[in-house]
Amino acid sequence: MQKKLNPNAPIGFIDSGVGGLSVVKAALDKLPNEQFIYLGDEARMPYGPRPAQEVIDYTFQMANFLVDIKHIKMLVVACNTATARALPLLQAQLPIPVIGVIEPGVKGALAATHNDQIGVIATQGTVEAGSYQNSLRASREDLSVIAVPTPNFVQMAENGQLSGDDAQREVDATLAALRESGVDTLILGCTHFPFLAPLIQASMGDQVTLVDSGRQAIRQVVAALDELDLWATTPFSHDDDIYYTTDAVERFHDLAKTWLNEDVLDVRLLAIVDEHLEEA
Ligand code: DGL
């Protein structure tokens, strides 16, 4: 049941870790006068190998904190694994609009492909859930879709291993089969991967279009704010944004500062207490 929404409430973003910052980064320019609250569940990252029910439970814990305690007006599930496992449940149970990253990524790929051969790289959980494959094939039966789990890219992003010969070699080795496959479009089906985009592009070649599903999702956020008349009426600045992590604040702060190109960010610790999250 949707409640009356307050346009001056923040927009929430959730991810298992720092990957969702790629979605925030895409959103900062497009939504300059909104307040963001980000939550990365670093203590329980990665979500990719976890059983579906565990991902659903953790995702609801994050969503409930943002809805019940921070009173957000909209939730962006800036994590493909959480979107694949929990989006319909979140949309059915939360009293606010919830936007995931998979449908927008599918739309972006359909618009980009010329040879109807699309690759997807994602976590094990996202590939196993089949959301990209099913949704692409439901849109166009004749598409050839190859989905490959690349969980090592999550660790590379979390470790800040984003350039250099060793990193390029690892990306090349991981993408060998996809490079041979003839895809002309590759969906970055994990929000950690846009930080590795230069390495992935160099590996796949310029003839392959990379689709950043998180960036595509922001278009959907803009459309939803328009449609629901939910743009903030008191303009905020992104100095008002808050970043929560369930693990080391300093490490999160260092990565986030570099990736978002900001000097100082308000990063706070959230404690995992029983089955919920609370400010430490
Ligand atoms: N960033 C997350 C995603 O988009 C997942 C990384 C992980 O926790 O395995 O799927």
Tab-separated table of C-alpha atoms and ligand atoms in Angstrom:
chain	number	residue	atom	x	y	z
A	1	MET	CA	0.000	0.000	0.000
A	2	GLN	CA	1.511	3.288	-1.110
A	3	LYS	CA	1.394	6.064	1.530
A	4	LYS	CA	1.306	9.813	0.875
A	5	LEU	CA	4.873	10.574	-0.104
A	6	ASN	CA	6.864	13.597	1.036
A	7	PRO	CA	8.743	15.166	-1.912
A	8	ASN	CA	11.369	16.542	0.474
A	9	ALA	CA	12.261	13.126	1.858
A	10	PRO	CA	15.503	11.552	0.642
A	11	ILE	CA	15.973	8.939	-2.088
A	12	GLY	CA	17.512	5.698	-0.784
A	13	PHE	CA	20.089	3.548	-2.584
A	14	ILE	CA	21.080	0.056	-1.420
A	15	ASP	CA	23.824	-2.361	-2.402
A	16	SER	CA	25.830	-5.169	-0.839
A	17	GLY	CA	28.870	-2.892	-0.773
A	18	VAL	CA	30.430	-0.030	-2.692
A	19	GLY	CA	29.129	-1.121	-6.140
A	20	GLY	CA	25.943	0.910	-5.874
A	21	LEU	CA	28.108	4.011	-5.784
A	22	SER	CA	28.336	3.632	-9.582
A	23	VAL	CA	24.580	4.246	-9.630
A	24	VAL	CA	24.887	7.193	-7.222
A	25	LYS	CA	27.630	8.610	-9.414
A	26	ALA	CA	25.327	8.468	-12.437
A	27	ALA	CA	22.553	10.075	-10.371
A	28	LEU	CA	24.450	13.018	-8.854
A	29	ASP	CA	24.275	15.213	-11.984
A	30	LYS	CA	20.808	14.158	-13.018
A	31	LEU	CA	19.286	14.847	-9.576
A	32	PRO	CA	21.266	17.821	-8.249
A	33	ASN	CA	18.626	19.032	-5.797
A	34	GLU	CA	17.693	15.759	-4.149
A	35	GLN	CA	19.104	14.271	-0.944
A	36	PHE	CA	20.523	10.743	-1.193
A	37	ILE	CA	20.958	8.169	1.541
A	38	TYR	CA	23.166	5.263	0.539
A	39	LEU	CA	23.487	1.976	2.385
A	40	GLY	CA	26.177	-0.599	1.542
A	41	ASP	CA	26.093	-3.861	3.500
A	42	GLU	CA	29.892	-4.284	3.430
A	43	ALA	CA	29.897	-6.633	6.434
A	44	ARG	CA	27.897	-9.253	4.506
A	45	MET	CA	29.267	-8.608	1.018
A	46	PRO	CA	29.371	-10.419	-1.426
A	47	TYR	CA	25.691	-11.211	-1.948
A	48	GLY	CA	26.361	-13.022	-5.259
A	49	PRO	CA	27.109	-16.481	-3.809
A	50	ARG	CA	24.459	-16.330	-1.046
A	51	PRO	CA	21.221	-18.349	-1.149
A	52	ALA	CA	18.257	-16.424	-2.552
A	53	GLN	CA	16.400	-16.255	0.784
A	54	GLU	CA	19.412	-14.783	2.562
A	55	VAL	CA	19.735	-12.058	-0.083
A	56	ILE	CA	16.007	-11.345	0.294
A	57	ASP	CA	16.320	-11.086	4.096
A	58	TYR	CA	19.359	-8.793	4.024
A	59	THR	CA	17.804	-6.633	1.318
A	60	PHE	CA	14.646	-6.171	3.404
A	61	GLN	CA	16.757	-5.252	6.448
A	62	MET	CA	18.389	-2.470	4.440
A	63	ALA	CA	15.108	-1.328	2.896
A	64	ASN	CA	13.305	-1.331	6.259
A	65	PHE	CA	15.987	0.833	7.877
A	66	LEU	CA	15.706	3.383	5.090
A	67	VAL	CA	11.900	3.360	5.005
A	68	ASP	CA	11.142	3.165	8.741
A	69	ILE	CA	14.001	5.208	10.212
A	70	LYS	CA	15.099	7.534	7.402
A	71	HIS	CA	11.639	7.935	5.811
A	72	ILE	CA	12.856	7.806	2.206
A	73	LYS	CA	10.405	8.623	-0.596
A	74	MET	CA	11.818	6.186	-3.168
A	75	LEU	CA	14.185	3.210	-3.094
A	76	VAL	CA	16.739	2.446	-5.801
A	77	VAL	CA	17.936	-1.143	-5.518
A	78	ALA	CA	21.429	-0.354	-6.803
A	79	CYS	CA	22.411	-4.030	-6.742
A	80	ASN	CA	21.594	-6.508	-9.486
A	81	THR	CA	21.719	-9.504	-7.149
A	82	ALA	CA	19.207	-7.910	-4.766
A	83	THR	CA	17.083	-6.827	-7.748
A	84	ALA	CA	17.139	-10.354	-9.197
A	85	ARG	CA	16.194	-11.945	-5.891
A	86	ALA	CA	13.942	-9.429	-4.162
A	87	LEU	CA	12.519	-6.726	-6.456
A	88	PRO	CA	8.941	-8.037	-6.858
A	89	LEU	CA	8.696	-8.636	-3.088
A	90	LEU	CA	10.011	-5.169	-2.283
A	91	GLN	CA	7.602	-3.595	-4.756
A	92	ALA	CA	4.697	-5.536	-3.259
A	93	GLN	CA	5.532	-4.888	0.387
A	94	LEU	CA	7.087	-1.421	0.690
A	95	PRO	CA	4.885	1.684	0.882
A	96	ILE	CA	7.105	3.632	-1.571
A	97	PRO	CA	8.151	3.267	-5.239
A	98	VAL	CA	11.035	0.808	-5.722
A	99	ILE	CA	13.269	0.847	-8.794
A	100	GLY	CA	15.640	-1.972	-9.719
A	101	VAL	CA	18.509	-2.098	-12.173
A	102	ILE	CA	17.699	-5.111	-14.375
A	103	GLU	CA	14.775	-3.932	-16.547
A	104	PRO	CA	16.544	-0.654	-17.359
A	105	GLY	CA	19.674	-2.635	-18.320
A	106	VAL	CA	17.615	-4.870	-20.592
A	107	LYS	CA	16.078	-1.834	-22.305
A	108	GLY	CA	19.500	-0.259	-22.797
A	109	ALA	CA	20.878	-3.449	-24.353
A	110	LEU	CA	17.918	-3.889	-26.708
A	111	ALA	CA	18.432	-0.342	-27.940
A	112	ALA	CA	22.168	-0.849	-28.402
A	113	THR	CA	22.469	-4.200	-30.206
A	114	HIS	CA	22.745	-4.394	-33.998
A	115	ASN	CA	23.519	-8.096	-34.390
A	116	ASP	CA	21.064	-9.362	-31.721
A	117	GLN	CA	23.829	-11.038	-29.735
A	118	ILE	CA	23.959	-9.782	-26.169
A	119	GLY	CA	26.317	-10.758	-23.363
A	120	VAL	CA	25.662	-10.319	-19.640
A	121	ILE	CA	28.274	-10.373	-16.896
A	122	ALA	CA	27.014	-10.495	-13.334
A	123	THR	CA	27.302	-12.313	-9.997
A	124	GLN	CA	26.475	-16.013	-9.676
A	125	GLY	CA	23.175	-15.112	-7.995
A	126	THR	CA	22.056	-12.815	-10.809
A	127	VAL	CA	23.042	-15.293	-13.541
A	128	GLU	CA	21.412	-18.166	-11.665
A	129	ALA	CA	18.175	-16.212	-11.111
A	130	GLY	CA	18.017	-15.816	-14.921
A	131	SER	CA	16.384	-12.379	-14.747
A	132	TYR	CA	18.431	-10.805	-17.562
A	133	GLN	CA	18.210	-13.877	-19.797
A	134	ASN	CA	14.442	-14.268	-19.298
A	135	SER	CA	13.657	-10.625	-19.692
A	136	LEU	CA	15.789	-10.243	-22.853
A	137	ARG	CA	14.255	-13.324	-24.451
A	138	ALA	CA	10.751	-12.273	-23.412
A	139	SER	CA	11.284	-8.998	-25.279
A	140	ARG	CA	12.768	-10.603	-28.386
A	141	GLU	CA	12.662	-14.360	-28.898
A	142	ASP	CA	15.327	-14.389	-31.599
A	143	LEU	CA	18.052	-12.863	-29.408
A	144	SER	CA	21.157	-14.820	-28.594
A	145	VAL	CA	22.044	-14.226	-24.941
A	146	ILE	CA	25.185	-15.377	-23.148
A	147	ALA	CA	25.328	-14.807	-19.387
A	148	VAL	CA	28.620	-15.343	-17.590
A	149	PRO	CA	29.221	-15.067	-13.823
A	150	THR	CA	32.296	-12.940	-13.097
A	151	PRO	CA	32.379	-12.702	-9.278
A	152	ASN	CA	36.101	-11.918	-9.288
A	153	PHE	CA	35.240	-8.486	-10.744
A	154	VAL	CA	33.314	-7.702	-7.523
A	155	GLN	CA	36.439	-8.342	-5.461
A	156	MET	CA	38.597	-6.331	-7.865
A	157	ALA	CA	36.272	-3.334	-7.479
A	158	GLU	CA	36.088	-3.726	-3.691
A	159	ASN	CA	39.904	-3.875	-3.559
A	160	GLY	CA	40.238	-0.776	-5.742
A	161	GLN	CA	42.102	-2.860	-8.359
A	162	LEU	CA	40.893	-0.823	-11.313
A	163	SER	CA	43.924	-0.394	-13.571
A	164	GLY	CA	47.338	-1.787	-14.413
A	165	ASP	CA	48.673	-4.832	-16.267
A	166	ASP	CA	47.704	-7.428	-13.669
A	167	ALA	CA	44.133	-6.168	-13.529
A	168	GLN	CA	43.910	-6.125	-17.355
A	169	ARG	CA	45.250	-9.675	-17.553
A	170	GLU	CA	42.661	-10.902	-15.079
A	171	VAL	CA	39.833	-9.193	-16.955
A	172	ASP	CA	41.105	-10.570	-20.298
A	173	ALA	CA	41.258	-14.105	-18.943
A	174	THR	CA	37.770	-13.866	-17.420
A	175	LEU	CA	36.206	-12.515	-20.625
A	176	ALA	CA	37.979	-14.859	-23.087
A	177	ALA	CA	34.864	-16.871	-24.006
A	178	LEU	CA	32.689	-13.767	-24.334
A	179	ARG	CA	35.242	-12.115	-26.597
A	180	GLU	CA	35.016	-15.091	-28.969
A	181	SER	CA	31.216	-15.208	-28.832
A	182	GLY	CA	30.415	-12.407	-31.285
A	183	VAL	CA	28.292	-10.294	-28.900
A	184	ASP	CA	28.137	-6.634	-29.917
A	185	THR	CA	26.580	-5.518	-26.599
A	186	LEU	CA	27.641	-6.404	-23.072
A	187	ILE	CA	25.464	-5.640	-20.061
A	188	LEU	CA	27.412	-4.782	-16.917
A	189	GLY	CA	24.905	-6.682	-14.797
A	190	CYS	CA	26.527	-5.861	-11.456
A	191	THR	CA	26.852	-2.372	-10.084
A	192	HIS	CA	30.471	-2.990	-9.107
A	193	PHE	CA	31.465	-3.431	-12.755
A	194	PRO	CA	31.208	0.132	-14.138
A	195	PHE	CA	34.313	0.921	-12.059
A	196	LEU	CA	36.136	-1.666	-14.214
A	197	ALA	CA	34.608	-0.388	-17.476
A	198	PRO	CA	37.902	0.833	-19.010
A	199	LEU	CA	39.478	-2.612	-18.456
A	200	ILE	CA	36.380	-4.414	-19.757
A	201	GLN	CA	36.154	-2.165	-22.826
A	202	ALA	CA	39.839	-2.676	-23.621
A	203	SER	CA	39.346	-6.407	-23.320
A	204	MET	CA	36.179	-6.653	-25.455
A	205	GLY	CA	37.236	-4.066	-28.057
A	206	ASP	CA	35.599	-0.838	-29.204
A	207	GLN	CA	33.077	-2.666	-31.410
A	208	VAL	CA	31.278	-3.858	-28.269
A	209	THR	CA	28.880	-1.458	-26.519
A	210	LEU	CA	28.914	-1.671	-22.726
A	211	VAL	CA	25.542	-1.090	-21.069
A	212	ASP	CA	25.681	0.233	-17.514
A	213	SER	CA	22.390	-0.952	-16.017
A	214	GLY	CA	22.629	1.441	-13.058
A	215	ARG	CA	23.029	4.461	-15.324
A	216	GLN	CA	19.947	3.298	-17.259
A	217	ALA	CA	18.035	2.945	-13.992
A	218	ILE	CA	18.483	6.638	-13.216
A	219	ARG	CA	16.351	7.463	-16.271
A	220	GLN	CA	13.613	5.434	-14.663
A	221	VAL	CA	14.085	7.336	-11.377
A	222	VAL	CA	13.720	10.644	-13.239
A	223	ALA	CA	10.576	9.387	-15.005
A	224	ALA	CA	9.089	8.196	-11.691
A	225	LEU	CA	9.799	11.539	-9.971
A	226	ASP	CA	8.050	13.277	-12.883
A	227	GLU	CA	5.112	10.947	-12.938
A	228	LEU	CA	4.522	10.998	-9.177
A	229	ASP	CA	5.277	14.716	-8.884
A	230	LEU	CA	7.895	13.893	-6.268
A	231	TRP	CA	10.783	16.269	-7.063
A	232	ALA	CA	12.101	17.989	-3.912
A	233	THR	CA	10.540	21.429	-3.479
A	234	THR	CA	13.176	22.560	-0.955
A	235	PRO	CA	16.379	22.157	-2.927
A	236	PHE	CA	19.027	20.069	-1.188
A	237	SER	CA	22.657	19.871	-2.155
A	238	HIS	CA	24.656	16.678	-2.246
A	239	ASP	CA	26.527	17.913	0.851
A	240	ASP	CA	23.390	16.703	2.661
A	241	ASP	CA	23.853	13.107	1.482
A	242	ILE	CA	24.557	10.357	4.018
A	243	TYR	CA	26.412	7.104	3.362
A	244	TYR	CA	25.932	4.142	5.676
A	245	THR	CA	28.087	1.037	5.783
A	246	THR	CA	27.808	-2.011	8.025
A	247	ASP	CA	31.621	-2.315	8.163
A	248	ALA	CA	34.780	-0.170	8.395
A	249	VAL	CA	33.814	3.472	7.902
A	250	GLU	CA	37.272	4.664	6.937
A	251	ARG	CA	37.755	2.123	4.171
A	252	PHE	CA	34.328	2.948	2.743
A	253	HIS	CA	35.068	6.654	2.975
A	254	ASP	CA	38.366	6.300	1.079
A	255	LEU	CA	36.863	4.271	-1.772
A	256	ALA	CA	33.734	6.388	-2.021
A	257	LYS	CA	35.680	9.676	-2.045
A	258	THR	CA	37.852	8.506	-4.924
A	259	TRP	CA	35.030	7.042	-6.939
A	260	LEU	CA	32.614	9.919	-6.487
A	261	ASN	CA	35.333	12.510	-6.818
A	262	GLU	CA	34.348	14.228	-3.586
A	263	ASP	CA	36.628	15.611	-0.855
A	264	VAL	CA	34.555	14.739	2.168
A	265	LEU	CA	31.567	12.474	2.592
A	266	ASP	CA	29.334	11.894	5.584
A	267	VAL	CA	29.934	8.163	6.171
A	268	ARG	CA	28.323	6.484	9.193
A	269	LEU	CA	28.373	3.027	10.704
A	270	LEU	CA	25.270	0.850	10.918
A	271	ALA	CA	25.181	-2.050	13.333
A	272	ILE	CA	23.564	-5.368	12.452
A	273	VAL	CA	21.495	-6.212	15.548
A	274	ASP	CA	19.519	-9.450	15.450
A	275	GLU	CA	17.496	-9.205	12.251
A	276	HIS	CA	17.689	-5.467	11.685
A	277	LEU	CA	20.040	-2.534	11.187
A	278	GLU	CA	20.507	0.395	13.573
A	279	GLU	CA	22.740	3.435	13.838
A	280	ALA	CA	25.842	2.537	15.837
B	1	DGL	N1	26.887	-4.979	-6.653
B	1	DGL	C1	26.138	-6.183	-6.567
B	1	DGL	C2	25.338	-6.448	-7.826
B	1	DGL	O1	25.044	-5.538	-8.561
B	1	DGL	C3	26.700	-7.459	-6.082
B	1	DGL	C4	28.048	-7.756	-5.612
B	1	DGL	C5	28.002	-8.887	-4.590
B	1	DGL	O2	27.718	-8.569	-3.444
B	1	DGL	O3	28.203	-10.068	-4.954
B	1	DGL	O4	24.941	-7.553	-8.069
